[in-house]
Short mmCIF file of C-alpha atoms and ligand atoms in Angstrom, two decimals:
data_model
loop_
_atom_site.label_atom_id
_atom_site.label_comp_id
_atom_site.label_asym_id
_atom_site.label_seq_id
_atom_site.Cartn_x
_atom_site.Cartn_y
_atom_site.Cartn_z
CA MET A 290 -2.88 -13.19 5.51
CA PHE A 291 0.88 -12.78 5.59
CA GLU A 292 3.23 -10.64 7.63
CA VAL A 293 5.60 -8.14 6.03
CA PRO A 294 9.02 -8.25 7.68
CA LEU A 295 10.11 -4.87 9.06
CA GLN A 296 13.59 -3.62 9.91
CA PRO A 297 13.86 -0.88 12.57
CA ARG A 298 15.17 2.42 11.32
CA SER A 299 16.58 5.21 13.42
CA LEU A 300 15.22 8.71 13.03
CA GLU A 301 18.76 10.09 13.21
CA GLN A 302 19.32 8.61 9.76
CA LEU A 303 17.03 11.29 8.43
CA ALA A 304 19.21 14.08 9.85
CA GLU A 305 20.78 14.76 6.47
CA VAL A 306 17.41 15.94 5.16
CA ILE A 307 15.26 16.88 8.16
CA PRO A 308 16.39 20.07 9.93
CA GLN A 309 18.34 19.49 13.12
CA ASP A 310 15.82 21.11 15.50
CA ARG A 311 13.14 18.72 14.29
CA ILE A 312 15.40 15.68 14.74
CA GLN A 313 16.28 16.86 18.25
CA ARG A 314 12.64 17.17 19.24
CA LEU A 315 11.92 13.71 17.95
CA ALA A 316 14.77 12.20 19.91
CA ASP A 317 14.16 14.15 23.14
CA GLU A 318 10.37 14.36 23.29
CA ILE A 319 8.41 12.25 20.88
CA ALA A 320 10.31 8.97 20.88
CA PRO A 321 10.54 8.63 24.71
CA ARG A 322 6.81 9.40 25.01
CA MET A 323 6.02 6.72 22.44
CA ARG A 324 8.20 4.12 24.17
CA GLU A 325 6.55 4.79 27.50
CA MET A 326 3.05 4.65 26.08
CA PHE A 327 3.57 1.41 24.16
CA GLU A 328 5.52 -0.59 26.67
CA GLY A 329 4.34 -4.17 26.32
CA LYS A 330 1.90 -3.28 23.55
CA ASN A 331 1.95 -3.73 19.78
CA ILE A 332 0.88 -1.48 16.96
CA ILE A 333 -0.40 -3.72 14.20
CA ASN A 334 -1.15 -2.42 10.72
CA VAL A 335 -3.34 -4.27 8.25
CA ASN A 336 -3.85 -3.47 4.56
CA SER A 337 -4.19 -5.41 1.33
CA THR A 338 -0.85 -5.14 -0.45
CA ASP A 339 2.79 -4.66 0.43
CA LYS A 340 3.75 -3.28 -2.96
CA GLY A 341 2.34 -0.86 -5.50
CA GLY A 342 0.26 2.17 -4.63
CA GLY A 343 0.46 4.90 -2.06
CA VAL A 344 -0.57 3.00 1.06
CA ALA A 345 2.11 0.33 0.78
CA GLU A 346 4.56 3.08 0.00
CA MET A 347 3.72 4.98 3.18
CA LEU A 348 3.74 1.94 5.43
CA HIS A 349 7.21 1.08 4.19
CA VAL A 350 8.24 4.54 5.43
CA LEU A 351 6.44 4.98 8.71
CA LEU A 352 6.52 1.49 10.19
CA PRO A 353 10.32 0.98 10.24
CA LEU A 354 10.61 4.43 11.85
CA THR A 355 8.04 3.59 14.53
CA LEU A 356 9.84 0.32 15.15
CA GLY A 357 13.09 2.29 15.34
CA THR A 358 11.75 4.42 18.19
CA GLY A 359 11.38 1.20 20.19
CA VAL A 360 7.65 0.63 19.69
CA PRO A 361 6.77 -2.95 18.66
CA THR A 362 5.19 -2.53 15.22
CA ARG A 363 3.94 -5.20 12.82
CA TRP A 364 2.35 -5.24 9.37
CA PHE A 365 -0.09 -7.83 8.05
CA VAL A 366 -1.57 -8.09 4.57
CA VAL A 367 -5.06 -9.44 3.89
CA GLU A 368 -5.14 -11.85 0.95
CA GLY A 369 -8.11 -12.15 -1.37
CA ASP A 370 -9.15 -13.58 -4.69
CA PRO A 371 -10.00 -11.65 -7.88
CA VAL A 372 -13.70 -11.49 -6.89
CA PHE A 373 -12.75 -9.81 -3.62
CA PHE A 374 -10.48 -7.28 -5.30
CA THR A 375 -13.05 -6.52 -8.00
CA LEU A 376 -15.48 -5.71 -5.21
CA THR A 377 -13.01 -3.58 -3.23
CA LYS A 378 -12.03 -1.77 -6.43
CA ARG A 379 -15.72 -0.98 -6.94
CA LEU A 380 -15.80 0.46 -3.43
CA HIS A 381 -12.67 2.46 -4.18
CA HIS A 382 -14.26 3.98 -7.28
CA ARG A 383 -17.50 4.80 -5.52
CA LEU A 384 -15.68 6.40 -2.59
CA HIS A 385 -14.17 8.65 -5.26
CA GLY A 386 -17.65 9.49 -6.54
CA ASN A 387 -17.54 7.27 -9.65
CA LYS A 388 -19.56 4.24 -10.59
CA GLY A 389 -16.62 2.01 -11.56
CA ASP A 390 -18.10 -1.22 -12.85
CA ASN A 391 -21.79 -2.16 -12.98
CA GLY A 392 -21.69 -4.37 -9.91
CA GLU A 393 -23.77 -3.88 -6.80
CA LEU A 394 -22.98 -3.12 -3.19
CA THR A 395 -25.66 -4.98 -1.28
CA THR A 396 -25.72 -7.31 1.69
CA VAL A 397 -24.62 -10.07 -0.70
CA GLU A 398 -21.36 -8.22 -1.39
CA GLN A 399 -21.03 -7.44 2.30
CA GLY A 400 -21.26 -11.15 3.04
CA LEU A 401 -18.69 -11.91 0.37
CA MET A 402 -16.27 -9.33 1.72
CA SER A 403 -16.72 -10.48 5.33
CA GLY A 404 -16.24 -14.09 4.26
CA VAL A 405 -12.89 -13.43 2.60
CA VAL A 406 -11.68 -11.29 5.50
CA ALA A 407 -12.93 -13.82 8.07
CA ARG A 408 -10.80 -16.50 6.39
CA ASN A 409 -7.81 -14.20 6.87
CA ALA A 410 -8.69 -13.24 10.42
CA PRO A 411 -7.48 -16.18 12.54
CA GLU A 412 -3.84 -15.45 11.79
CA LEU A 413 -4.25 -11.91 13.07
CA LEU A 414 -6.55 -12.67 15.98
CA GLN A 415 -4.08 -15.21 17.39
CA LYS A 416 -1.45 -12.51 17.55
CA VAL A 417 -3.30 -9.57 19.09
CA SER A 418 -4.32 -9.06 22.66
CA PRO A 419 -6.14 -6.30 24.53
CA GLY A 420 -3.73 -3.42 24.97
CA ASP A 421 -2.61 -3.66 21.33
CA VAL A 422 -3.80 -1.22 18.69
CA VAL A 423 -4.77 -2.39 15.21
CA ILE A 424 -4.69 0.17 12.43
CA LEU A 425 -6.80 -0.94 9.46
CA HIS A 426 -6.01 0.79 6.19
CA ASP A 427 -8.71 1.46 3.59
CA PRO A 428 -11.85 -0.59 2.86
CA GLN A 429 -10.30 -4.03 2.26
CA PRO A 430 -9.69 -5.00 5.92
CA ALA A 431 -12.74 -3.08 7.29
CA PRO A 432 -14.68 -6.29 8.18
CA LEU A 433 -11.98 -6.98 10.78
CA ALA A 434 -13.22 -4.03 12.87
CA PRO A 435 -16.15 -5.86 14.55
CA MET A 436 -14.04 -8.97 15.14
CA LEU A 437 -11.38 -6.91 16.90
CA LYS A 438 -13.86 -4.80 18.84
CA GLU A 439 -15.46 -7.96 20.20
CA ARG A 440 -12.12 -8.90 21.70
CA GLY A 441 -11.60 -5.48 23.29
CA ILE A 442 -8.81 -4.44 20.94
CA ALA A 443 -8.35 -0.76 20.08
CA VAL A 444 -9.11 -0.14 16.40
CA VAL A 445 -8.05 2.79 14.22
CA TRP A 446 -9.38 2.99 10.68
CA ARG A 447 -7.17 4.95 8.32
CA CYS A 448 -8.91 5.93 5.10
CA HIS A 449 -6.58 7.03 2.33
CA VAL A 450 -9.25 7.86 -0.24
CA GLY A 451 -12.20 10.19 -0.57
CA VAL A 452 -13.73 13.17 -2.31
CA ASP A 453 -14.80 16.56 -1.05
CA LYS A 454 -18.33 16.38 -2.44
CA ASP A 455 -20.67 13.47 -1.79
CA ASN A 456 -22.88 11.99 -4.51
CA GLU A 457 -25.03 8.87 -4.92
CA TYR A 458 -21.95 6.66 -5.37
CA THR A 459 -20.12 7.92 -2.31
CA ASP A 460 -23.32 7.57 -0.29
CA GLU A 461 -23.70 4.00 -1.46
CA ALA A 462 -20.09 3.10 -0.65
CA TRP A 463 -20.18 4.77 2.78
CA GLY A 464 -23.46 3.03 3.60
CA PHE A 465 -21.79 -0.28 2.74
CA LEU A 466 -18.73 0.38 4.90
CA ARG A 467 -20.69 1.87 7.78
CA THR A 468 -21.98 -1.59 8.73
CA PHE A 469 -18.44 -2.75 9.43
CA LEU A 470 -17.06 0.39 10.98
CA GLU A 471 -19.63 2.32 13.00
CA GLY A 472 -19.39 1.55 16.69
CA ASN A 473 -16.35 -0.68 16.10
CA VAL A 474 -13.68 1.93 15.40
CA ASP A 475 -12.13 3.97 18.20
CA GLU A 476 -10.44 6.58 16.00
CA TYR A 477 -10.83 7.47 12.33
CA VAL A 478 -7.99 8.99 10.31
CA PHE A 479 -8.61 10.78 7.01
CA THR A 480 -6.31 12.65 4.63
CA ARG A 481 -8.79 15.54 4.56
CA ALA A 482 -11.63 16.23 7.03
CA SER A 483 -14.04 16.70 4.12
CA TYR A 484 -13.54 13.05 3.08
CA ALA A 485 -15.20 11.70 6.23
CA PRO A 486 -18.88 10.66 6.00
CA ASP A 487 -21.21 12.49 8.38
CA TRP A 488 -21.71 9.51 10.68
CA VAL A 489 -18.08 9.63 11.82
CA PRO A 490 -18.22 11.33 15.23
CA PRO A 491 -16.24 14.60 15.03
CA ASP A 492 -14.40 13.82 18.28
CA LYS A 493 -13.07 10.59 16.72
CA LEU A 494 -11.92 12.17 13.48
CA ARG A 495 -8.24 12.96 12.90
CA VAL A 496 -6.62 14.43 9.83
CA ILE A 497 -3.15 13.20 8.94
CA LYS A 498 -1.30 14.02 5.74
CA PRO A 499 0.82 11.31 4.19
CA SER A 500 4.57 11.68 4.07
CA ILE A 501 7.48 10.35 2.05
CA ASP A 502 10.77 8.77 2.99
CA PRO A 503 13.54 11.07 1.78
CA LEU A 504 16.18 8.35 1.85
CA ALA A 505 14.20 5.52 0.29
CA PRO A 506 15.38 4.29 -3.11
CA LYS A 507 12.34 6.14 -4.49
CA ASN A 508 13.51 9.55 -3.23
CA GLN A 509 17.23 9.40 -2.38
CA ASP A 510 19.67 11.65 -4.22
CA LEU A 511 20.95 10.11 -7.44
CA SER A 512 23.92 11.43 -9.39
CA GLU A 513 23.37 12.48 -12.99
CA SER A 514 25.43 9.51 -14.17
CA ASP A 515 23.36 7.09 -12.07
CA ILE A 516 20.15 8.60 -13.48
CA LEU A 517 21.31 8.28 -17.07
CA GLY A 518 22.83 4.84 -16.51
CA ALA A 519 19.63 3.56 -14.88
CA LEU A 520 17.37 4.95 -17.59
CA SER A 521 19.44 3.73 -20.50
CA GLY A 522 19.98 0.33 -18.86
CA ALA A 523 16.22 -0.03 -18.50
CA GLY A 524 15.71 0.90 -22.14
CA ILE A 525 13.86 4.11 -21.26
CA ILE A 526 16.34 6.47 -22.93
CA LYS A 527 18.87 5.77 -25.63
CA ASP A 528 22.18 4.38 -24.51
CA GLY A 529 24.82 7.08 -24.68
CA GLY A 530 27.57 4.94 -23.13
CA PHE A 531 26.66 6.07 -19.63
CA GLY A 532 28.04 2.99 -17.89
CA SER A 533 26.70 1.14 -14.90
CA ALA A 534 24.52 2.81 -12.29
CA SER A 535 23.62 2.03 -8.71
CA PHE A 536 21.33 3.01 -5.82
CA VAL A 537 21.30 2.45 -2.06
CA ARG A 538 18.87 -0.08 -0.62
CA SER A 539 17.07 0.51 2.68
CA ASP A 540 19.53 -1.81 4.45
CA GLY A 541 22.35 0.52 3.38
CA SER A 542 23.86 -1.79 0.74
CA THR A 543 24.62 -0.51 -2.74
CA ALA A 544 22.89 -2.31 -5.59
CA PRO A 545 23.35 -2.06 -9.35
CA PHE A 546 20.44 -1.08 -11.58
CA THR A 547 19.59 -4.18 -13.61
CA MET A 548 15.86 -3.69 -14.23
CA LYS A 549 14.48 -3.64 -17.77
CA ALA A 550 11.27 -1.73 -18.38
CA GLU A 551 8.51 -3.19 -20.56
CA ILE A 552 7.95 -0.46 -23.13
CA VAL A 553 5.29 0.05 -25.77
CA ARG A 554 6.91 2.29 -28.37
CA SER A 555 7.22 2.55 -32.12
CA GLY A 556 10.15 4.87 -32.64
CA GLU A 557 13.55 5.02 -31.03
CA ALA A 558 14.22 5.59 -27.37
CA PRO A 559 14.70 9.35 -26.79
CA THR A 560 18.24 10.59 -26.32
CA MET A 561 19.20 12.14 -22.97
CA ASP A 562 18.57 15.71 -24.14
CA VAL A 563 14.95 15.18 -25.27
CA PRO A 564 12.68 16.87 -22.68
CA LEU A 565 10.36 14.33 -21.11
CA ILE A 566 6.85 14.95 -19.84
CA VAL A 567 6.31 12.22 -17.28
CA GLN A 568 3.35 10.86 -15.37
CA VAL A 569 3.94 7.97 -12.97
CA SER A 570 0.72 6.31 -11.82
CA ARG A 571 -1.02 3.01 -11.43
CA TRP A 572 -2.95 2.08 -14.59
CA ASP A 573 -6.22 3.33 -13.21
CA PRO A 574 -8.95 5.28 -15.04
CA LEU A 575 -8.90 7.95 -12.32
CA LYS A 576 -5.26 8.74 -13.09
CA ASP A 577 -6.40 9.58 -16.63
CA MET A 578 -3.29 8.46 -18.50
CA ALA A 579 -5.44 8.55 -21.66
CA GLY A 580 -6.29 12.20 -20.97
CA VAL A 581 -2.61 13.03 -20.59
CA MET A 582 -1.96 11.35 -23.94
CA HIS A 583 -4.70 13.31 -25.68
CA GLY A 584 -3.63 16.54 -24.03
CA PHE A 585 -0.13 15.88 -25.36
CA ILE A 586 -1.34 15.09 -28.88
CA GLU A 587 -3.78 18.00 -29.15
CA HIS A 588 -2.06 20.80 -27.27
CA ILE A 589 1.62 20.04 -26.66
CA ALA A 590 3.15 17.96 -29.46
CA ASP A 591 3.04 20.78 -32.03
CA ARG A 592 4.39 23.36 -29.63
CA SER A 593 7.45 21.53 -28.31
CA ASP A 594 9.86 18.75 -29.14
CA ALA A 595 9.18 16.95 -25.87
CA HIS A 596 8.26 13.29 -25.61
CA LEU A 597 5.58 11.88 -23.32
CA MET A 598 6.31 9.02 -20.95
CA LEU A 599 3.42 7.35 -19.17
CA VAL A 600 4.82 5.10 -16.49
CA GLY A 601 3.09 2.51 -14.33
CA PRO A 602 3.72 -0.75 -12.54
CA SER A 603 3.87 -3.92 -14.59
CA THR A 604 0.27 -5.11 -14.49
CA ALA A 605 1.18 -8.69 -13.70
CA SER A 606 2.45 -7.67 -10.29
CA VAL A 607 -0.24 -5.53 -8.65
CA SER A 608 -2.67 -8.07 -7.23
CA ASP A 609 -5.15 -5.73 -5.56
CA ASP A 610 -5.80 -3.77 -8.78
CA PRO A 611 -7.53 -6.03 -11.31
CA GLU A 612 -8.32 -3.12 -13.62
CA GLY A 613 -4.70 -2.32 -14.44
CA GLN A 614 -4.39 -4.65 -17.43
CA GLN A 615 -7.64 -3.41 -18.95
CA VAL A 616 -6.60 0.23 -18.64
CA LEU A 617 -3.18 -0.41 -20.15
CA ASP A 618 -4.69 -2.49 -22.98
CA ALA A 619 -7.19 0.24 -23.83
CA LEU A 620 -4.47 2.87 -23.79
CA THR A 621 -2.21 0.74 -25.97
CA GLU A 622 -5.00 0.30 -28.47
CA GLU A 623 -5.60 4.05 -28.68
CA TRP A 624 -1.86 4.59 -29.00
CA ARG A 625 -1.62 2.07 -31.87
CA ALA A 626 -4.23 4.03 -33.84
CA LEU A 627 -2.21 7.28 -33.70
CA PRO A 628 -0.33 8.75 -36.66
CA HIS A 629 3.32 7.65 -36.69
CA ASP A 630 4.98 10.99 -36.06
CA VAL A 631 3.18 11.63 -32.77
CA ARG A 632 3.09 7.98 -31.76
CA ASP A 633 6.89 7.84 -31.96
CA ARG A 634 7.02 10.47 -29.21
CA ILE A 635 4.74 8.64 -26.77
CA HIS A 636 6.15 5.83 -24.65
CA LEU A 637 4.07 3.54 -22.43
CA VAL A 638 6.39 2.20 -19.79
CA SER A 639 5.66 -0.61 -17.32
CA LEU A 640 8.11 -1.20 -14.51
CA PRO A 641 8.47 -4.67 -12.99
CA MET A 642 7.63 -4.84 -9.29
CA ASP A 643 9.46 -8.06 -8.38
CA ASP A 644 12.21 -5.95 -6.77
CA PRO A 645 10.17 -3.11 -5.22
CA GLU A 646 13.25 -1.17 -4.10
CA GLN A 647 14.75 -1.19 -7.57
CA ASN A 648 11.35 -0.31 -9.00
CA GLY A 649 11.33 2.68 -6.64
CA ALA A 650 14.86 3.67 -7.61
CA LEU A 651 13.90 3.57 -11.28
CA VAL A 652 10.81 5.71 -10.60
CA ASN A 653 13.22 8.07 -8.82
CA ALA A 654 15.51 8.28 -11.87
CA ILE A 655 12.54 8.83 -14.19
CA GLN A 656 11.09 11.61 -12.03
CA ARG A 657 14.48 13.31 -11.69
CA HIS A 658 15.05 13.19 -15.45
CA ALA A 659 11.61 14.64 -16.24
CA ALA A 660 11.39 18.15 -17.67
CA VAL A 661 7.81 18.31 -16.38
CA VAL A 662 5.97 15.92 -14.08
CA THR A 663 2.21 15.72 -14.51
CA GLN A 664 -0.51 14.26 -12.33
CA LYS A 665 -3.67 14.81 -14.30
CA SER A 666 -5.85 12.72 -12.00
CA LEU A 667 -9.63 13.04 -12.17
CA ALA A 668 -9.76 12.31 -8.43
CA GLU A 669 -6.96 11.84 -5.95
CA GLY A 670 -7.01 10.91 -2.27
CA PHE A 671 -3.65 12.57 -1.72
CA GLY A 672 -1.26 11.87 -4.59
CA LEU A 673 2.12 10.74 -3.30
CA THR A 674 3.57 10.97 -6.79
CA VAL A 675 3.12 14.73 -6.49
CA THR A 676 4.96 14.85 -3.17
CA GLU A 677 7.73 12.70 -4.63
CA ALA A 678 8.19 15.02 -7.60
CA MET A 679 8.05 18.09 -5.33
CA PHE A 680 10.80 16.67 -3.15
CA LYS A 681 12.88 16.23 -6.31
CA ALA A 682 12.40 19.90 -7.18
CA ARG A 683 10.50 19.11 -10.36
CA PRO A 684 8.07 21.54 -11.96
CA ILE A 685 4.66 19.88 -11.73
CA VAL A 686 1.40 20.35 -13.61
CA ALA A 687 -1.43 18.66 -11.74
CA SER A 688 -5.21 18.66 -11.48
CA ALA A 689 -6.70 20.71 -8.67
CA VAL A 690 -8.39 17.69 -7.10
CA GLY A 691 -8.39 16.10 -3.65
CA GLY A 692 -5.15 16.08 -1.74
CA ILE A 693 -3.20 17.64 -4.62
CA VAL A 694 -4.56 21.07 -3.68
CA ASP A 695 -3.13 20.64 -0.18
CA GLN A 696 0.27 20.08 -1.70
CA ILE A 697 0.69 22.55 -4.54
CA ASP A 698 0.31 26.26 -4.12
CA ASP A 699 -0.74 27.29 -7.65
CA HIS A 700 1.99 28.99 -9.69
CA VAL A 701 4.24 28.93 -6.62
CA SER A 702 5.15 25.28 -6.03
CA GLY A 703 3.63 23.87 -9.22
CA ILE A 704 0.72 24.56 -11.55
CA LEU A 705 -2.82 23.49 -10.72
CA VAL A 706 -5.27 22.85 -13.54
CA SER A 707 -8.66 23.77 -12.15
CA ASP A 708 -10.71 21.50 -14.42
CA PRO A 709 -9.08 18.07 -14.63
CA ARG A 710 -10.85 17.32 -17.91
CA ASP A 711 -9.75 20.51 -19.65
CA LEU A 712 -7.05 19.26 -22.01
CA GLU A 713 -6.34 22.69 -23.44
CA MET A 714 -5.66 24.21 -20.05
CA PHE A 715 -3.51 21.23 -19.17
CA GLY A 716 -1.52 21.44 -22.40
CA HIS A 717 -1.09 25.16 -22.02
CA ALA A 718 0.34 24.78 -18.51
CA VAL A 719 2.82 22.11 -19.63
CA VAL A 720 4.00 24.26 -22.54
CA GLU A 721 4.33 27.28 -20.23
CA VAL A 722 6.74 25.29 -18.08
CA LEU A 723 8.65 23.82 -21.02
CA GLU A 724 9.14 27.24 -22.60
CA ASN A 725 10.29 29.02 -19.43
CA PRO A 726 13.25 27.32 -17.78
CA ASP A 727 13.59 30.02 -15.10
CA PHE A 728 9.94 29.69 -14.14
CA ALA A 729 10.30 25.90 -14.11
CA GLU A 730 13.28 26.16 -11.79
CA ARG A 731 11.46 28.51 -9.41
CA LEU A 732 8.48 26.18 -9.24
CA GLY A 733 10.78 23.24 -8.56
CA ALA A 734 12.72 24.99 -5.80
CA ALA A 735 9.55 26.10 -4.01
CA ALA A 736 8.12 22.60 -4.35
CA ARG A 737 11.15 21.03 -2.72
CA GLN A 738 11.06 23.45 0.20
CA ARG A 739 7.40 22.75 0.80
CA ALA A 740 7.96 18.99 0.68
CA ILE A 741 10.68 19.32 3.34
CA ASP A 742 8.55 21.60 5.52
CA VAL A 743 5.33 19.61 5.44
CA PHE A 744 5.61 16.10 3.99
CA LEU A 745 8.51 14.37 5.74
CA PRO A 746 7.66 11.58 8.19
CA ASP A 747 8.49 13.37 11.43
CA THR A 748 5.67 15.84 10.79
CA SER A 749 2.99 13.18 11.33
CA LEU A 750 4.39 11.22 14.29
CA ASP A 751 2.93 13.63 16.86
CA VAL A 752 -0.64 13.24 15.63
CA TRP A 753 -0.22 9.51 15.18
CA ASN A 754 0.84 9.31 18.81
CA GLU A 755 -2.22 11.14 20.00
CA THR A 756 -4.51 9.09 17.77
CA VAL A 757 -3.23 5.75 18.93
CA ALA A 758 -3.15 6.83 22.58
CA SER A 759 -6.73 7.97 22.37
CA ALA A 760 -7.83 4.73 20.67
CA LEU A 761 -6.19 2.75 23.49
CA ARG A 762 -7.93 4.86 26.10
CA LEU A 763 -11.32 4.50 24.45
CA ALA A 764 -10.94 0.75 23.98
CA ALA A 765 -9.91 0.35 27.62
CA GLU A 766 -12.99 2.31 28.71
CA GLY A 767 -15.09 -0.01 26.55
CA ASP A 768 -16.44 2.98 24.63
N1 UDP B 1147 4.45 3.78 -8.02
C1 UDP B 1147 5.54 2.95 -8.13
N2 UDP B 1147 5.78 2.34 -9.32
C2 UDP B 1147 4.98 2.54 -10.39
C3 UDP B 1147 3.85 3.42 -10.27
C4 UDP B 1147 3.61 4.00 -9.06
O1 UDP B 1147 6.30 2.77 -7.18
O2 UDP B 1147 5.26 1.96 -11.45
C5 UDP B 1147 4.25 4.45 -6.74
C6 UDP B 1147 4.38 5.96 -6.82
O3 UDP B 1147 5.74 6.34 -6.90
C7 UDP B 1147 3.70 6.36 -5.54
C8 UDP B 1147 2.61 5.33 -5.41
O4 UDP B 1147 2.96 4.24 -6.25
O5 UDP B 1147 4.57 6.26 -4.44
C9 UDP B 1147 1.27 5.88 -5.86
O6 UDP B 1147 0.73 6.64 -4.83
P1 UDP B 1147 -0.34 7.78 -5.10
O7 UDP B 1147 -0.71 8.34 -3.76
O8 UDP B 1147 0.20 8.75 -6.09
O9 UDP B 1147 -1.57 7.07 -5.78
P2 UDP B 1147 -2.37 5.70 -5.46
O10 UDP B 1147 -1.72 4.66 -6.31
O11 UDP B 1147 -2.27 5.42 -4.00
O12 UDP B 1147 -3.77 6.02 -5.91
#
């Protein structure tokens, strides 16, 4: 286990994006309440990666803000080996209602998971004491729940994944996790109420929507010249003599874009005026990058001059996702077999993660340059990439699955494709946006407004407060 260093961040910094009345309420009401409640106590978060994926992304946003309100906040990361992550990936798939690999989820796997987590545990257990609250994120650290409960520590389990409808796979995965969680967790937090299994007591179930950091390198405003400079410097678009580009790091310093993308392509890089259809996702079967590619080939390529850019993290760098390389390899193989003319318009882009802030800034530039952003996931816990594109006023075409339907109001703040496997419907929606610039602009503007109204970090602090306070109360009562 290792600790992720956190720098406190003041909420006032967000005043340039969050409306003044909301900032005022935070400063006058919420922050003082939090400081009083947590005097002498720690909030400790535990997950399984500090980079790549939505959970790490969100913790990088919320934890510095919590620390900035004066509440001692720490973040620990559970370390595991490939066997552990293969198992937790299996759980992840089954919680989404899919089989994933052919492996089992029996008491043998439970023992394996507990063993790995138990080897991580001493470092955490030395640092917590009764009165602290530990927030465990997702399945990976779940075996810590009984160990913490035994010591009288308040435990919150935050589940970022799920599906609305149960099936044999979700039942199997929930049965597996139940052993670790039931009776050991004081409060459960889900992205949607429908994701919770029926053994979670309704009075311990909270619903909290994720949020994004508007000033992070991933979302901050970028000038057109910085966007073009970053993209051409990375090799993503053709160099048009745009010059150097920079972004602002979270510590306030300005940094030049120096990152090169790893790109699978056969033709030339597109020039700046070629419309780009962009999907940014981990290389995961549920993100259906292959489906986006086939939708493009079969229903978009002939009807527009756009190029397709499928963008994900460099597979060498995401340790808790062993499937990434396989998915990218399979996609590359399919891509290689395509006829030249269409293949030249499809670019598979991997972004190095060794500098996560610059990676985020490059994702930012890519999303801002996109003519259409897609998120054609087959299942999606929430889908932060959608929120990110909404905040950037992009027109979005996304599957009507999971948390995406809580974000996009169909044909108002984006387009929802009701059947995520319907390539024709998907292609049609993308072409509709490409052909109608006014419509695209209206969708983008509504999306941005909705992101500001609902998905900025201040909107979840209230519920987090209540959740953590209640967990502390229940733990103190020995419930
Ligand atoms: N992401 C990134 N670099 C990449 C690909 C993805 O920073 O190369 C980020 C993306 O911008 C988003 C997060 O990873 O913030 C993915 O979160 P999401 O909720 O969309 O999906 P998850 O990966 O959690 O299933």
